[in-house]
Amino acid sequence: MKTYSAKSAEVEKKWVMIDANGLVVGRLASIVALRLRGKHKPTYTPHVDDGDNVIIVNAEKIVLTGRKREKKVYRHHTGYIGGIKERTAKSILDGKFPERIVEKAIERMLPRGPLARVQLGNLRVYAGPDHPHAAQQPQPLDIAAMNRKNARSA
């Protein structure tokens, strides 16, 4: 037998839509990271972008378990001396771009490198219920039905 290695020309990418209303962030991020890399397919090849295109809507209605909404801190550095900045998850979710929490959770579950940056480009996250990708006819993926722990009431 020979080991199958997918070529980028042979890859068939699907469009998947996920409604994040009431879903737990970490569980959603792990499933989406798996889909973006293509590990759910039997033709998975580590050095080829064979994952799906993922659309996430209602990212502002995600759930953080425990007291993470108040306690979880996101840090970044400005590049200047003493330029470390902190924001809590609550301030980001209540702010202008609440979808960034989902984007960061998924980004940090992908390996670092050029391929991961390409795979992250296949992710689209929207705060509200509307998205401009109706022409791609995305198939809905019900993450809440996969496991009872995936969804929580806020």
mmCIF file of C-alpha atoms in Angstrom:
data_model
loop_
_atom_site.group_PDB
_atom_site.id
_atom_site.type_symbol
_atom_site.label_atom_id
_atom_site.label_comp_id
_atom_site.label_asym_id
_atom_site.label_seq_id
_atom_site.Cartn_x
_atom_site.Cartn_y
_atom_site.Cartn_z
ATOM 1 C CA MET A 1 0.000 0.000 0.000
ATOM 2 C CA LYS A 2 1.040 3.582 -0.597
ATOM 3 C CA THR A 3 0.370 6.488 1.724
ATOM 4 C CA TYR A 4 -2.121 8.934 0.220
ATOM 5 C CA SER A 5 -0.957 12.543 0.045
ATOM 6 C CA ALA A 6 -3.506 15.133 -1.064
ATOM 7 C CA LYS A 7 -2.507 17.739 -3.631
ATOM 8 C CA SER A 8 -3.820 21.284 -3.322
ATOM 9 C CA ALA A 9 -5.517 20.976 -6.744
ATOM 10 C CA GLU A 10 -7.474 17.862 -5.618
ATOM 11 C CA VAL A 11 -8.854 19.403 -2.421
ATOM 12 C CA GLU A 12 -12.602 19.948 -2.260
ATOM 13 C CA LYS A 13 -13.473 22.692 0.202
ATOM 14 C CA LYS A 14 -16.976 22.944 1.653
ATOM 15 C CA TRP A 15 -18.621 25.976 3.242
ATOM 16 C CA VAL A 16 -19.929 25.446 6.784
ATOM 17 C CA MET A 17 -22.027 27.861 8.866
ATOM 18 C CA ILE A 18 -22.134 27.726 12.673
ATOM 19 C CA ASP A 19 -24.553 29.639 14.900
ATOM 20 C CA ALA A 20 -22.572 30.476 18.054
ATOM 21 C CA ASN A 21 -25.631 31.503 20.096
ATOM 22 C CA GLY A 22 -25.162 29.972 23.568
ATOM 23 C CA LEU A 23 -22.072 27.925 22.657
ATOM 24 C CA VAL A 24 -19.062 27.617 24.963
ATOM 25 C CA VAL A 25 -16.057 29.419 23.448
ATOM 26 C CA GLY A 26 -13.340 26.797 23.964
ATOM 27 C CA ARG A 27 -15.447 23.902 22.718
ATOM 28 C CA LEU A 28 -16.518 25.877 19.656
ATOM 29 C CA ALA A 29 -12.919 26.923 18.959
ATOM 30 C CA SER A 30 -11.548 23.371 19.137
ATOM 31 C CA ILE A 31 -14.148 22.056 16.673
ATOM 32 C CA VAL A 32 -13.621 24.975 14.278
ATOM 33 C CA ALA A 33 -9.808 24.631 14.437
ATOM 34 C CA LEU A 34 -10.189 20.953 13.533
ATOM 35 C CA ARG A 35 -12.406 21.895 10.564
ATOM 36 C CA LEU A 36 -10.051 24.633 9.350
ATOM 37 C CA ARG A 37 -7.079 22.241 9.336
ATOM 38 C CA GLY A 38 -9.072 19.488 7.607
ATOM 39 C CA LYS A 39 -8.460 16.837 10.270
ATOM 40 C CA HIS A 40 -12.089 15.692 10.056
ATOM 41 C CA LYS A 41 -11.456 14.355 6.530
ATOM 42 C CA PRO A 42 -9.911 10.971 5.702
ATOM 43 C CA THR A 43 -7.739 12.742 3.098
ATOM 44 C CA TYR A 44 -6.031 14.956 5.719
ATOM 45 C CA THR A 45 -2.503 15.922 4.733
ATOM 46 C CA PRO A 46 -0.482 18.006 7.224
ATOM 47 C CA HIS A 47 1.252 20.270 4.683
ATOM 48 C CA VAL A 48 -1.833 21.025 2.508
ATOM 49 C CA ASP A 49 -4.704 23.422 3.205
ATOM 50 C CA ASP A 50 -7.566 20.925 2.852
ATOM 51 C CA GLY A 51 -9.870 22.310 5.542
ATOM 52 C CA ASP A 52 -13.306 23.829 5.056
ATOM 53 C CA ASN A 53 -14.372 27.471 4.906
ATOM 54 C CA VAL A 54 -16.141 28.263 8.194
ATOM 55 C CA ILE A 55 -18.652 31.059 8.834
ATOM 56 C CA ILE A 56 -19.570 31.825 12.460
ATOM 57 C CA VAL A 57 -22.583 34.050 13.162
ATOM 58 C CA ASN A 58 -23.883 35.455 16.488
ATOM 59 C CA ALA A 59 -20.366 35.577 17.969
ATOM 60 C CA GLU A 60 -21.523 38.223 20.446
ATOM 61 C CA LYS A 61 -23.800 35.631 22.122
ATOM 62 C CA ILE A 62 -21.087 33.129 23.049
ATOM 63 C CA VAL A 63 -20.768 31.871 26.625
ATOM 64 C CA LEU A 64 -17.693 31.815 28.841
ATOM 65 C CA THR A 65 -17.982 29.250 31.659
ATOM 66 C CA GLY A 66 -17.307 29.991 35.301
ATOM 67 C CA ARG A 67 -16.191 33.546 36.086
ATOM 68 C CA LYS A 68 -14.091 33.884 32.930
ATOM 69 C CA ARG A 69 -16.232 36.747 31.651
ATOM 70 C CA GLU A 70 -14.948 38.956 34.502
ATOM 71 C CA LYS A 71 -11.601 37.265 35.279
ATOM 72 C CA LYS A 72 -10.098 36.308 31.885
ATOM 73 C CA VAL A 73 -7.559 38.866 30.704
ATOM 74 C CA TYR A 74 -6.320 39.375 27.139
ATOM 75 C CA ARG A 75 -2.886 40.992 26.930
ATOM 76 C CA HIS A 76 -0.999 42.549 24.020
ATOM 77 C CA HIS A 77 2.163 44.602 23.746
ATOM 78 C CA THR A 78 2.389 47.862 21.842
ATOM 79 C CA GLY A 79 6.087 47.419 21.092
ATOM 80 C CA TYR A 80 7.168 50.269 23.336
ATOM 81 C CA ILE A 81 8.864 49.945 26.726
ATOM 82 C CA GLY A 82 6.257 49.201 29.387
ATOM 83 C CA GLY A 83 3.609 48.986 26.685
ATOM 84 C CA ILE A 84 1.703 45.910 27.844
ATOM 85 C CA LYS A 85 -2.055 46.437 27.654
ATOM 86 C CA GLU A 86 -4.805 44.389 29.305
ATOM 87 C CA ARG A 87 -8.511 43.989 28.623
ATOM 88 C CA THR A 88 -11.010 41.648 30.253
ATOM 89 C CA ALA A 89 -13.281 39.386 28.245
ATOM 90 C CA LYS A 90 -16.288 41.391 29.488
ATOM 91 C CA SER A 91 -14.909 44.654 28.076
ATOM 92 C CA ILE A 92 -14.230 43.022 24.687
ATOM 93 C CA LEU A 93 -17.681 41.380 24.499
ATOM 94 C CA ASP A 94 -19.366 44.658 25.456
ATOM 95 C CA GLY A 95 -17.147 46.636 23.060
ATOM 96 C CA LYS A 96 -17.194 47.325 19.347
ATOM 97 C CA PHE A 97 -15.744 44.005 18.101
ATOM 98 C CA PRO A 98 -17.046 41.112 20.261
ATOM 99 C CA GLU A 99 -16.142 38.575 17.539
ATOM 100 C CA ARG A 100 -12.435 38.974 18.397
ATOM 101 C CA ILE A 101 -12.752 36.599 21.361
ATOM 102 C CA VAL A 102 -13.822 33.762 19.061
ATOM 103 C CA GLU A 103 -11.165 34.672 16.474
ATOM 104 C CA LYS A 104 -8.381 34.684 19.088
ATOM 105 C CA ALA A 105 -9.521 31.393 20.628
ATOM 106 C CA ILE A 106 -9.435 29.687 17.216
ATOM 107 C CA GLU A 107 -6.174 31.360 16.176
ATOM 108 C CA ARG A 108 -4.442 30.120 19.336
ATOM 109 C CA MET A 109 -5.587 26.539 18.669
ATOM 110 C CA LEU A 110 -3.915 26.470 15.254
ATOM 111 C CA PRO A 111 -0.185 25.809 14.895
ATOM 112 C CA ARG A 112 1.965 28.850 14.164
ATOM 113 C CA GLY A 113 3.317 29.237 10.654
ATOM 114 C CA PRO A 114 2.521 30.156 7.053
ATOM 115 C CA LEU A 115 0.003 27.327 6.528
ATOM 116 C CA ALA A 116 -1.950 28.245 9.670
ATOM 117 C CA ARG A 117 -2.202 31.854 8.506
ATOM 118 C CA VAL A 118 -3.704 30.647 5.221
ATOM 119 C CA GLN A 119 -6.111 28.346 7.086
ATOM 120 C CA LEU A 120 -7.147 31.196 9.390
ATOM 121 C CA GLY A 121 -8.063 33.144 6.254
ATOM 122 C CA ASN A 122 -10.788 30.534 5.654
ATOM 123 C CA LEU A 123 -12.549 31.682 8.839
ATOM 124 C CA ARG A 124 -15.216 34.402 8.837
ATOM 125 C CA VAL A 125 -16.698 35.553 12.151
ATOM 126 C CA TYR A 126 -19.673 37.932 12.431
ATOM 127 C CA ALA A 127 -21.086 39.444 15.622
ATOM 128 C CA GLY A 128 -24.698 39.419 14.419
ATOM 129 C CA PRO A 129 -26.917 36.891 12.631
ATOM 130 C CA ASP A 130 -26.252 38.207 9.099
ATOM 131 C CA HIS A 131 -23.406 37.257 6.757
ATOM 132 C CA PRO A 132 -22.645 38.118 3.100
ATOM 133 C CA HIS A 133 -21.824 34.524 2.023
ATOM 134 C CA ALA A 134 -25.267 33.294 0.969
ATOM 135 C CA ALA A 135 -24.035 32.700 -2.596
ATOM 136 C CA GLN A 136 -21.658 29.980 -1.336
ATOM 137 C CA GLN A 137 -24.648 28.032 0.088
ATOM 138 C CA PRO A 138 -23.029 27.126 3.426
ATOM 139 C CA GLN A 139 -24.231 23.954 5.146
ATOM 140 C CA PRO A 140 -25.314 24.495 8.781
ATOM 141 C CA LEU A 141 -23.305 22.634 11.421
ATOM 142 C CA ASP A 142 -25.071 22.117 14.761
ATOM 143 C CA ILE A 143 -22.325 22.090 17.394
ATOM 144 C CA ALA A 144 -24.814 22.176 20.282
ATOM 145 C CA ALA A 145 -26.218 18.782 19.226
ATOM 146 C CA MET A 146 -22.779 17.115 19.166
ATOM 147 C CA ASN A 147 -22.359 17.172 22.953
ATOM 148 C CA ARG A 148 -24.551 18.495 25.728
ATOM 149 C CA LYS A 149 -21.599 20.395 27.217
ATOM 150 C CA ASN A 150 -21.096 22.448 24.032
ATOM 151 C CA ALA A 151 -24.021 24.777 24.800
ATOM 152 C CA ARG A 152 -24.949 26.630 27.953
ATOM 153 C CA SER A 153 -27.674 29.067 28.807
ATOM 154 C CA ALA A 154 -26.290 32.498 29.626
#
